[in-house]
Structure formats: structure tokens, C-alpha cells
PDB file of C-alpha atoms in Angstrom:
ATOM      1  CA  MET A  25      10.773  14.820 -10.921  1.00 56.00           C
ATOM      2  CA  ALA A  26      11.237  12.619  -7.887  1.00 75.00           C
ATOM      3  CA  ASP A  27       9.019  14.777  -5.671  1.00 90.00           C
ATOM      4  CA  GLN A  28       5.939  14.360  -7.898  1.00 93.00           C
ATOM      5  CA  PRO A  29       3.519  11.425  -7.727  1.00 94.00           C
ATOM      6  CA  ARG A  30       3.779   8.857 -10.520  1.00 93.00           C
ATOM      7  CA  GLY A  31       0.566   7.855 -12.233  1.00 94.00           C
ATOM      8  CA  VAL A  32      -0.444   4.185 -11.917  1.00 94.00           C
ATOM      9  CA  GLY A  33      -2.413   2.697 -14.809  1.00 93.00           C
ATOM     10  CA  PRO A  34      -5.090  -0.002 -14.604  1.00 93.00           C
ATOM     11  CA  GLU A  35      -2.680  -2.803 -15.599  1.00 95.00           C
ATOM     12  CA  GLU A  36      -0.160  -1.949 -12.885  1.00 95.00           C
ATOM     13  CA  ALA A  37      -2.950  -1.502 -10.326  1.00 95.00           C
ATOM     14  CA  ARG A  38      -4.241  -4.974 -11.256  1.00 96.00           C
ATOM     15  CA  THR A  39      -0.813  -6.470 -10.405  1.00 97.00           C
ATOM     16  CA  LYS A  40      -1.288  -4.959  -6.927  1.00 96.00           C
ATOM     17  CA  GLY A  41      -4.738  -6.586  -6.580  1.00 94.00           C
ATOM     18  CA  VAL A  42      -6.720  -3.409  -7.347  1.00 95.00           C
ATOM     19  CA  SER A  43      -9.429  -3.166 -10.006  1.00 95.00           C
ATOM     20  CA  ILE A  44     -12.357  -0.960 -10.924  1.00 96.00           C
ATOM     21  CA  GLU A  45     -15.902  -2.057 -11.652  1.00 95.00           C
ATOM     22  CA  HIS A  46     -18.751   0.279 -12.548  1.00 97.00           C
ATOM     23  CA  ASN A  47     -22.376  -0.862 -12.923  1.00 97.00           C
ATOM     24  CA  GLU A  48     -25.911   0.308 -13.394  1.00 96.00           C
ATOM     25  CA  MET A  49     -27.875  -1.925 -11.033  1.00 92.00           C
ATOM     26  CA  PRO A  50     -31.316  -3.454 -11.824  1.00 90.00           C
ATOM     27  CA  ASN A  51     -32.934  -0.783  -9.593  1.00 88.00           C
ATOM     28  CA  GLY A  52     -31.271   1.964 -11.693  1.00 92.00           C
ATOM     29  CA  GLU A  53     -28.565   2.945  -9.182  1.00 95.00           C
ATOM     30  CA  PHE A  54     -25.102   3.655 -10.453  1.00 97.00           C
ATOM     31  CA  ARG A  55     -22.223   2.075  -8.519  1.00 97.00           C
ATOM     32  CA  PHE A  56     -18.627   3.064  -9.076  1.00 98.00           C
ATOM     33  CA  ARG A  57     -16.241   0.615  -7.366  1.00 97.00           C
ATOM     34  CA  LEU A  58     -12.567   0.451  -6.508  1.00 96.00           C
ATOM     35  CA  LYS A  59     -11.928  -3.117  -5.326  1.00 93.00           C
ATOM     36  CA  HIS A  60      -9.019  -5.092  -3.919  1.00 92.00           C
ATOM     37  CA  ASP A  61      -8.550  -8.851  -4.202  1.00 90.00           C
ATOM     38  CA  ASP A  62      -8.695  -9.109  -0.384  1.00 88.00           C
ATOM     39  CA  GLY A  63     -12.421  -8.243  -0.461  1.00 87.00           C
ATOM     40  CA  THR A  64     -12.088  -4.633   0.637  1.00 91.00           C
ATOM     41  CA  ALA A  65     -13.554  -1.896  -1.552  1.00 93.00           C
ATOM     42  CA  TYR A  66     -14.776   1.652  -1.954  1.00 97.00           C
ATOM     43  CA  ILE A  67     -18.123   2.212  -3.715  1.00 97.00           C
ATOM     44  CA  ARG A  68     -19.834   5.468  -4.697  1.00 98.00           C
ATOM     45  CA  THR A  69     -23.569   4.821  -5.129  1.00 98.00           C
ATOM     46  CA  GLU A  70     -25.890   7.293  -6.838  1.00 98.00           C
ATOM     47  CA  ALA A  71     -29.641   6.724  -6.472  1.00 97.00           C
ATOM     48  CA  THR A  72     -32.204   7.343  -9.196  1.00 93.00           C
ATOM     49  CA  ASP A  73     -34.863  10.048  -8.993  1.00 93.00           C
ATOM     50  CA  SER A  74     -37.283   7.526  -7.510  1.00 90.00           C
ATOM     51  CA  GLY A  75     -35.113   5.769  -4.902  1.00 88.00           C
ATOM     52  CA  GLY A  76     -35.482   2.140  -3.834  1.00 93.00           C
ATOM     53  CA  TRP A  77     -34.197  -0.865  -1.940  1.00 95.00           C
ATOM     54  CA  GLN A  78     -30.972  -2.681  -2.690  1.00 94.00           C
ATOM     55  CA  LYS A  79     -30.605  -6.463  -2.090  1.00 94.00           C
ATOM     56  CA  SER A  80     -30.493  -7.914   1.434  1.00 96.00           C
ATOM     57  CA  HIS A  81     -27.259  -9.625   2.385  1.00 95.00           C
ATOM     58  CA  PHE A  82     -24.695 -10.207   5.107  1.00 95.00           C
ATOM     59  CA  HIS A  83     -20.942 -10.653   5.310  1.00 93.00           C
ATOM     60  CA  ARG A  84     -19.124 -13.178   7.465  1.00 92.00           C
ATOM     61  CA  ASN A  85     -16.029 -11.030   7.996  1.00 91.00           C
ATOM     62  CA  VAL A  86     -16.425  -7.712   6.218  1.00 91.00           C
ATOM     63  CA  ARG A  87     -18.002  -4.596   7.686  1.00 95.00           C
ATOM     64  CA  GLU A  88     -19.596  -1.944   5.494  1.00 96.00           C
ATOM     65  CA  THR A  89     -19.374   1.672   6.551  1.00 98.00           C
ATOM     66  CA  TYR A  90     -21.921   3.883   4.805  1.00 98.00           C
ATOM     67  CA  ILE A  91     -21.249   7.632   4.562  1.00 98.00           C
ATOM     68  CA  VAL A  92     -24.161   9.763   3.383  1.00 98.00           C
ATOM     69  CA  GLN A  93     -23.053  12.612   1.147  1.00 98.00           C
ATOM     70  CA  ARG A  94     -26.436  13.785  -0.129  1.00 98.00           C
ATOM     71  CA  GLY A  95     -30.029  12.820   0.625  1.00 98.00           C
ATOM     72  CA  ARG A  96     -30.971  10.050   3.024  1.00 98.00           C
ATOM     73  CA  VAL A  97     -30.667   6.297   3.386  1.00 98.00           C
ATOM     74  CA  ALA A  98     -32.432   3.788   5.568  1.00 98.00           C
ATOM     75  CA  LEU A  99     -30.491   0.846   6.933  1.00 98.00           C
ATOM     76  CA  ALA A 100     -32.645  -2.203   7.670  1.00 98.00           C
ATOM     77  CA  GLU A 101     -31.090  -4.978   9.755  1.00 97.00           C
ATOM     78  CA  LEU A 102     -32.355  -8.336  10.934  1.00 94.00           C
ATOM     79  CA  VAL A 103     -31.246  -8.507  14.576  1.00 92.00           C
ATOM     80  CA  GLU A 104     -32.168 -11.743  16.377  1.00 90.00           C
ATOM     81  CA  GLY A 105     -35.089 -12.156  13.976  1.00 88.00           C
ATOM     82  CA  ALA A 106     -36.446  -8.619  14.506  1.00 93.00           C
ATOM     83  CA  LEU A 107     -36.479  -5.899  11.855  1.00 96.00           C
ATOM     84  CA  LYS A 108     -34.523  -2.802  12.901  1.00 97.00           C
ATOM     85  CA  ILE A 109     -34.596   0.308  10.666  1.00 98.00           C
ATOM     86  CA  ARG A 110     -32.517   3.460  11.083  1.00 97.00           C
ATOM     87  CA  ILE A 111     -32.485   6.536   8.823  1.00 98.00           C
ATOM     88  CA  PHE A 112     -29.326   8.539   8.125  1.00 98.00           C
ATOM     89  CA  GLY A 113     -28.916  11.952   6.485  1.00 98.00           C
ATOM     90  CA  PRO A 114     -26.056  14.034   5.078  1.00 98.00           C
ATOM     91  CA  ASN A 115     -22.694  13.607   6.836  1.00 97.00           C
ATOM     92  CA  GLU A 116     -24.011  10.737   8.970  1.00 98.00           C
ATOM     93  CA  ILE A 117     -22.170   7.425   9.108  1.00 98.00           C
ATOM     94  CA  CYS A 118     -23.180   3.887  10.063  1.00 97.00           C
ATOM     95  CA  THR A 119     -21.334   0.579  10.040  1.00 97.00           C
ATOM     96  CA  THR A 120     -22.713  -2.942   9.704  1.00 97.00           C
ATOM     97  CA  GLU A 121     -21.514  -5.861  11.808  1.00 95.00           C
ATOM     98  CA  PRO A 122     -20.429  -9.259  10.454  1.00 94.00           C
ATOM     99  CA  ASN A 123     -23.171 -11.916  10.228  1.00 95.00           C
ATOM    100  CA  VAL A 124     -25.979  -9.331  10.538  1.00 97.00           C
ATOM    101  CA  SER A 125     -28.241  -9.270   7.490  1.00 97.00           C
ATOM    102  CA  HIS A 126     -28.875  -5.786   6.178  1.00 98.00           C
ATOM    103  CA  ASN A 127     -30.472  -3.875   3.337  1.00 97.00           C
ATOM    104  CA  VAL A 128     -30.237  -0.240   2.274  1.00 97.00           C
ATOM    105  CA  TYR A 129     -33.020   1.984   0.987  1.00 97.00           C
ATOM    106  CA  MET A 130     -31.667   4.885  -1.056  1.00 97.00           C
ATOM    107  CA  TYR A 131     -33.973   7.904  -1.053  1.00 97.00           C
ATOM    108  CA  ARG A 132     -34.259   9.614  -4.428  1.00 96.00           C
ATOM    109  CA  ASN A 133     -31.119  11.353  -5.729  1.00 97.00           C
ATOM    110  CA  SER A 134     -29.073  10.307  -2.687  1.00 98.00           C
ATOM    111  CA  VAL A 135     -25.333   9.727  -2.904  1.00 98.00           C
ATOM    112  CA  ILE A 136     -23.470   7.480  -0.479  1.00 98.00           C
ATOM    113  CA  HIS A 137     -19.928   6.224  -0.110  1.00 98.00           C
ATOM    114  CA  THR A 138     -19.498   2.655   1.098  1.00 97.00           C
ATOM    115  CA  VAL A 139     -16.223   1.351   2.470  1.00 97.00           C
ATOM    116  CA  LYS A 140     -15.929  -2.429   2.766  1.00 94.00           C
ATOM    117  CA  HIS A 141     -13.292  -3.246   5.334  1.00 94.00           C
ATOM    118  CA  GLY A 142     -12.144  -6.192   7.402  1.00 88.00           C
ATOM    119  CA  GLU A 143     -10.549  -9.556   6.826  1.00 78.00           C
ATOM    120  CA  ALA A 144     -12.493 -10.923   3.862  1.00 68.00           C
ATOM    121  CA  GLY A 145      -9.650 -13.048   2.529  1.00 65.00           C
ATOM    122  CA  ASP A 146      -9.575 -13.813  -1.158  1.00 63.00           C
ATOM    123  CA  SER A 147     -13.223 -14.781  -1.657  1.00 66.00           C
ATOM    124  CA  ALA A 148     -16.396 -12.788  -2.165  1.00 74.00           C
ATOM    125  CA  ASP A 149     -17.892 -12.289   1.287  1.00 85.00           C
ATOM    126  CA  TRP A 150     -21.452 -11.459   0.182  1.00 88.00           C
ATOM    127  CA  HIS A 151     -24.336 -13.736   1.188  1.00 92.00           C
ATOM    128  CA  SER A 152     -27.936 -13.136   0.116  1.00 95.00           C
ATOM    129  CA  ASN A 153     -30.801 -13.061   2.621  1.00 95.00           C
ATOM    130  CA  PRO A 154     -34.172 -13.419   0.837  1.00 95.00           C
ATOM    131  CA  LEU A 155     -35.998 -13.371   4.213  1.00 93.00           C
ATOM    132  CA  LEU A 156     -34.938  -9.764   4.835  1.00 96.00           C
ATOM    133  CA  ASP A 157     -35.861  -8.872   1.242  1.00 95.00           C
ATOM    134  CA  GLU A 158     -39.377 -10.186   1.984  1.00 94.00           C
ATOM    135  CA  LYS A 159     -39.556  -7.945   5.066  1.00 94.00           C
ATOM    136  CA  THR A 160     -38.319  -4.809   3.284  1.00 96.00           C
ATOM    137  CA  ALA A 161     -39.038  -4.879  -0.475  1.00 94.00           C
ATOM    138  CA  HIS A 162     -42.666  -3.748  -0.064  1.00 95.00           C
ATOM    139  CA  LEU A 163     -41.875  -0.927   2.406  1.00 96.00           C
ATOM    140  CA  ASP A 164     -42.214   2.605   1.048  1.00 95.00           C
ATOM    141  CA  GLU A 165     -40.809   5.776   2.607  1.00 96.00           C
ATOM    142  CA  SER A 166     -43.809   6.335   4.903  1.00 96.00           C
ATOM    143  CA  ASP A 167     -43.483   2.727   6.168  1.00 96.00           C
ATOM    144  CA  ILE A 168     -39.757   3.254   6.740  1.00 96.00           C
ATOM    145  CA  THR A 169     -40.417   6.413   8.778  1.00 95.00           C
ATOM    146  CA  ARG A 170     -43.136   4.661  10.809  1.00 95.00           C
ATOM    147  CA  LEU A 171     -40.928   1.616  11.514  1.00 94.00           C
ATOM    148  CA  GLU A 172     -37.736   3.548  12.306  1.00 95.00           C
ATOM    149  CA  THR A 173     -36.012   2.312  15.462  1.00 89.00           C
ATOM    150  CA  LYS A 174     -35.106   5.275  17.648  1.00 73.00           C
TER     151      LYS A 174
END
């Protein structure tokens, strides 16, 4: 019927620049991704029962909007050399800015949705920042709460 949606398989989606990629990360998180060749993406991230930090990075052009479905996340950013930490709970949303290094701490059993949006072009716009990892990797949940920027 013409008034019903037509299913699109993975091969046809690929011709339109869309692919899927699912991973279990080294920290145990599960990430389920829908990606486009232009660098935009949707990612569902499910934390483990112990939680933990992701990897610090920044994007030159892309913004990441984090939507908390369940649990909590902490967003750590390096702003003009200073560590800034904010905590977000269910139904809260935050968006990163280009060229600002950031890292996410997923509290145990949290679920977030990340939307990568902006003009990434056709290259991977993900740049590691080991300096921010050094500032965050050792922080536990009590440290995060103590350091939260209000």
C-alpha cells in the first residue's frame, strides 16, 4: 500500500550514508549507534552496575547533546584551563560546545541518549584530551559531588 512506510534495510541505508555500530566499551558500557557519514549520530549508552568515566575528548565542529533517561551523569569540561563539573539527572539535557574538552561520568545503571550534531564534514571529529583524563579519571562520586560547579 502506498500509505504505509517501506522498510529500509542496512544495505540501502548504507547507500544513504547511514550505518549502525554497536560496542561494549573497555569500561563495560554498551553503546548502540546510528551514524551518518557527515559525522552526525545518535548513541544510546547503557552504564554498568558500577558506573565510570568515559574518555576525555573535544570536537572541532560537532556538538554533543546528552539526554539523561535514567540515573545520573556528570559532565566534566576544561574551560580556560579550569575543571568545571555539572551533574544531570533524569529528563535533563546538556550540550557541549565545539573546541571544549569534556568527559562524562556515567553513574551506575544510567542510560543516556547522545545526539552528535553540527557540521562535522566527512571526517571523524573526535580529538582525545589526556590532560582532562588526568584531572577526572581518579575522581569518584563523592569527589564529583564536592567539585560540582553550581
